[in-house]
C-alpha cells in the first residue's frame, strides 16, 4: 500500500494539464466543424446501384479468397470469385487480372470470356475485348450476346457502323429469346438508320 | 423514420460535443460541479444511439429494401438469424455497432461501483477523454459512413449476404472483435483520467475487469476468425497472415502485454507509465485495425474500398498518440517502485512484454510493408507468409518457454522449488532430443511441441506442489490460460508443418487410399431450396477395414451469387482430423476431391476455447479490488 500511496501522491499536481485540456478542446472544435463539412456533402438519398465501393462483406471475402489462391494457385473458383467481386465494384484492372487467371486454368469458360470482355470494354481496350467475343463465337456460333456486344463495340467504341450493323443482324438471326435484348438491338439498329 | 434515426445520431453527436466542451471548460478552471451534467448528457447520447440502432435492426428484420444498407446485405430469402447479423456485415453498420457498444460500456461504467469510488475530478477527466471519442464515431456515422441512406428507387429484393459469411464463425467473429475494441475504451480513458487527476484509487485495479473481459472478447473474435477460415475457405489452414487478420492481432499483442504489466503495478506499484501507455496504445491500435481494414491503405495487396473514413481515422489515431504520449511523459518519473531483477517472475513478465512488442512491430511492419515500400518501389508488394512464420513462430515458441519457467521464479527473484523447476526444462530437452534423434523436421515444430510439453508439465507440477492454489480462481484463470496457450502452440506446431493432402477426381463407386485411410465416393446427394442449391458428395472413410464415418463436402450455389461455393466437411479427431472439399462437379463426378489430414488441429480449437473462457475467472469482486495491496 505504501508504494501505491507514494505513486499516487506524485500525481497530485499534474504538469501540462492545461496543454492537454487545450488539445482536447481543439479536437472537439475540429469534430464540430467537420460535422458541418461532411454533413453537407453526404446525401441521405441515393439511387439504387449507384454505390461503387466494395462492401464490407466483400472486403472480408477478398483476403480469404487471396489466401485460397496463395495456397492453391489452381483454385479456379477463388479466382472467379475475386474476378466477380472486382467486376461488381468496377475495379476493372483487377477484375481483368483475375478473369485472366481463371481463364488460364479453364480456357473453355465462356462466361469468364464474357466477363473479361466486359471489363476490357469498360477500359476501352476494344481489340482485346473483340478477341474474347470472337473466341466465344468460335466455340458457340449462335452466341447472340457476343454478336450484340461486338455490335456495341463497333458502333460506339470503334465507330464502325457497318461492322456493327452486321453483328446486330447476326444477333437477331440467332433468334434470341431475350425480348429485352431484341428490343435493345432493334433500338441500336434504328438509331443507325 | 430513417431521417429520425439519422437525427438521433446527429443529436447524440451534438450532445457528446457539448458535454465534452463542458468537461474541457471545467477541467481548465478546476471546477468539478458539472460532472452530473456530463453524465446526463452522455446518458442521453446513449439512449439516442440505442434508438438509431433499434431502427436499423427493425429495418433489417422487416427487410425494408428502401434502406440502402438493408438492400446491400440482405435479401428476402436470407434466414432471420443472418438477417439480424447483417447489422455488422457492412462498414456503416459495424461502426454503429461499435459506437453502441462503446456507449453502453460508458453507461455500465457510470453505474459501476468503481465509478462511484473514484474522485469527481477523475470522473471529469474521464468524460473529457471519452466524450470526444464518442463524438468522433458519431461524426463518421452521420457523415462518411451513414447506415441510414435511403434509396430513391428501392429494388424489389436485396443483394443478400456473401455465401462465405454464412457461417456461425463469421457471424460471431466481427461483433466479438468490436465489443473487445469498444471495451478497451474504458481502461484507456480511465488511465488518462486517473493519471491527470492524481486518483488515489489505482486505475489498473479499477479497470481490471474491463481489461480482462475486453481481452477475452478480442481473443475470441480473433480465434473465431481463424476457425471460420478453417471451416469455410477450404484450403485447410486457419491463419494466412493476411492484413485483415493481422489488423486485429496487433492490438491483441499490446492488450496481452497490458494484462501482465498491470499485474506488476497492482502488486508492486511498478511500471505505471508503461501501463498508461499500453492502455492507450491498445485502444489506438484497435482504431488502427479499423483504419487498416476500411481505408484502402493495403490496396496493393487487397483492394479494400475507401469508405471515406480512412483519413479521419488516421487523424484521430495521430491525435490519440499525441495525447497519450503527452500524459505518459508528464507523469512524474522517480516515484514509481523499481522492478526486480530479470531472473524473477517480474523480469519474465518484462521479457514477455518485449517479445509481444517485437511481435507487434513485426506484424505491423509486414502488414503495412506495401505502403512503406512505395517510397522506393514502383510496384510495391506485400511480404509473404514465410516472412511472418520465420520471425513470429520462434517468438511464440519463446513465449511458451517463458510460461514453463516463470511460475518457478519468485516475484523478486530466485527459484522457489529449484529441483522441481528443472523438470519442465528437462521435458523440453527430452522432446527436442527425441525429435533430433528421429530426424524430425522442421526443428522449430519440434521446439514448439517441446515448449508446449514443458508448459503442461510445469503446470501439472505446480498443481501438485501447491494443491491449495489449484482451488483459487486466480490460479485457474492465469495458469489455465497459459495451459490453453500451450495447447494452441502444440496444435499449430503439429498441424501446420505435418499437414498432408491429396487431390483426386472421382466418379461414384471409385475410391483411393491415402495416409492409411480408405476413401470411397458412394454418390451425390442434392438438395434445393429457394435460397440455395446444394450438391453433396458422400465419401465413406475407413481404416484397416473399420468404418470411421462419412465425409460430406458440398458445393452450394446461392441465389444472387453466380459462382458456386465449397463447403468443407471434417471427420473430427483429437489425433488426425480428416478434412474434405470438392472443387467442381461434372454430372456425378467430383473434379477433384481434396482430402487433407490435419494432425492435432483440434487442439488449437480446444486451447482457443480455454484461452477465451478461463481469463474470465480472473474477474475480481469489488471487495477483492479494494482489499488488494501491492505485496499480496
Tab-separated table of N, CA, C and O in Angstrom, chain A residues 144 147-148 151 162-176 185 189 193:
chain	number	residue	atom	x	y	z
A	144	UNK	N	-25.655	-15.162	-79.450
A	144	UNK	CA	-26.134	-13.867	-79.941
A	144	UNK	C	-25.663	-12.702	-79.061
A	144	UNK	O	-25.473	-11.592	-79.531
A	147	UNK	N	-22.459	-11.417	-80.395
A	147	UNK	CA	-22.684	-10.552	-81.570
A	147	UNK	C	-23.190	-9.177	-81.130
A	147	UNK	O	-22.785	-8.149	-81.674
A	148	UNK	N	-24.090	-9.179	-80.155
A	148	UNK	CA	-24.647	-7.911	-79.676
A	148	UNK	C	-23.527	-7.005	-79.141
A	148	UNK	O	-23.418	-5.833	-79.508
A	151	UNK	N	-21.389	-5.706	-81.749
A	151	UNK	CA	-22.084	-4.602	-82.412
A	151	UNK	C	-21.915	-3.316	-81.638
A	151	UNK	O	-21.609	-2.255	-82.196
A	162	UNK	N	-20.873	-0.108	-90.055
A	162	UNK	CA	-21.173	-1.223	-90.966
A	162	UNK	C	-20.936	-2.567	-90.284
A	162	UNK	O	-21.761	-3.485	-90.365
A	163	UNK	N	-19.771	-2.646	-89.619
A	163	UNK	CA	-19.446	-3.889	-88.910
A	163	UNK	C	-20.451	-4.107	-87.782
A	163	UNK	O	-20.935	-5.221	-87.552
A	164	UNK	N	-20.779	-3.006	-87.117
A	164	UNK	CA	-21.729	-3.093	-86.001
A	164	UNK	C	-23.072	-3.628	-86.488
A	164	UNK	O	-23.662	-4.529	-85.884
A	165	UNK	N	-23.541	-3.069	-87.600
A	165	UNK	CA	-24.834	-3.471	-88.157
A	165	UNK	C	-24.849	-4.967	-88.467
A	165	UNK	O	-25.828	-5.671	-88.168
A	166	UNK	N	-23.717	-5.441	-89.017
A	166	UNK	CA	-23.605	-6.857	-89.378
A	166	UNK	C	-23.776	-7.725	-88.120
A	166	UNK	O	-24.504	-8.713	-88.120
A	167	UNK	N	-23.118	-7.310	-87.052
A	167	UNK	CA	-23.190	-8.094	-85.805
A	167	UNK	C	-24.583	-8.048	-85.184
A	167	UNK	O	-25.091	-9.067	-84.711
A	168	UNK	N	-25.208	-6.872	-85.222
A	168	UNK	CA	-26.573	-6.776	-84.671
A	168	UNK	C	-27.522	-7.688	-85.444
A	168	UNK	O	-28.361	-8.380	-84.861
A	169	UNK	N	-27.340	-7.694	-86.757
A	169	UNK	CA	-28.221	-8.531	-87.586
A	169	UNK	C	-27.972	-10.019	-87.318
A	169	UNK	O	-28.905	-10.817	-87.273
A	170	UNK	N	-26.683	-10.353	-87.113
A	170	UNK	CA	-26.361	-11.759	-86.803
A	170	UNK	C	-26.955	-12.163	-85.452
A	170	UNK	O	-27.389	-13.295	-85.274
A	171	UNK	N	-26.953	-11.197	-84.538
A	171	UNK	CA	-27.550	-11.470	-83.220
A	171	UNK	C	-29.036	-11.763	-83.372
A	171	UNK	O	-29.560	-12.718	-82.788
A	172	UNK	N	-29.722	-10.966	-84.190
A	172	UNK	CA	-31.161	-11.180	-84.403
A	172	UNK	C	-31.421	-12.482	-85.152
A	172	UNK	O	-32.400	-13.197	-84.880
A	173	UNK	N	-30.506	-12.811	-86.070
A	173	UNK	CA	-30.661	-14.034	-86.857
A	173	UNK	C	-30.596	-15.286	-85.984
A	173	UNK	O	-31.150	-16.331	-86.333
A	174	UNK	N	-29.912	-15.165	-84.853
A	174	UNK	CA	-29.805	-16.321	-83.942
A	174	UNK	C	-31.106	-16.527	-83.153
A	174	UNK	O	-31.184	-17.438	-82.326
A	175	UNK	N	-32.088	-15.665	-83.437
A	175	UNK	CA	-33.412	-15.790	-82.826
A	175	UNK	C	-33.361	-15.797	-81.290
A	175	UNK	O	-33.807	-16.760	-80.650
A	176	UNK	N	-32.841	-14.727	-80.695
A	176	UNK	CA	-32.713	-14.706	-79.227
A	176	UNK	C	-34.081	-14.710	-78.532
A	176	UNK	O	-35.022	-14.092	-79.028
A	185	UNK	N	-31.432	-4.386	-79.404
A	185	UNK	CA	-30.758	-4.492	-80.711
A	185	UNK	C	-31.535	-3.683	-81.747
A	185	UNK	O	-30.949	-2.932	-82.547
A	189	UNK	N	-30.213	-0.632	-84.012
A	189	UNK	CA	-30.286	-0.624	-85.479
A	189	UNK	C	-31.065	0.589	-85.989
A	189	UNK	O	-30.676	1.233	-86.961
A	193	UNK	N	-30.108	4.087	-88.661
A	193	UNK	CA	-30.726	4.365	-89.971
A	193	UNK	C	-30.605	5.845	-90.310
A	193	UNK	O	-30.638	6.691	-89.436
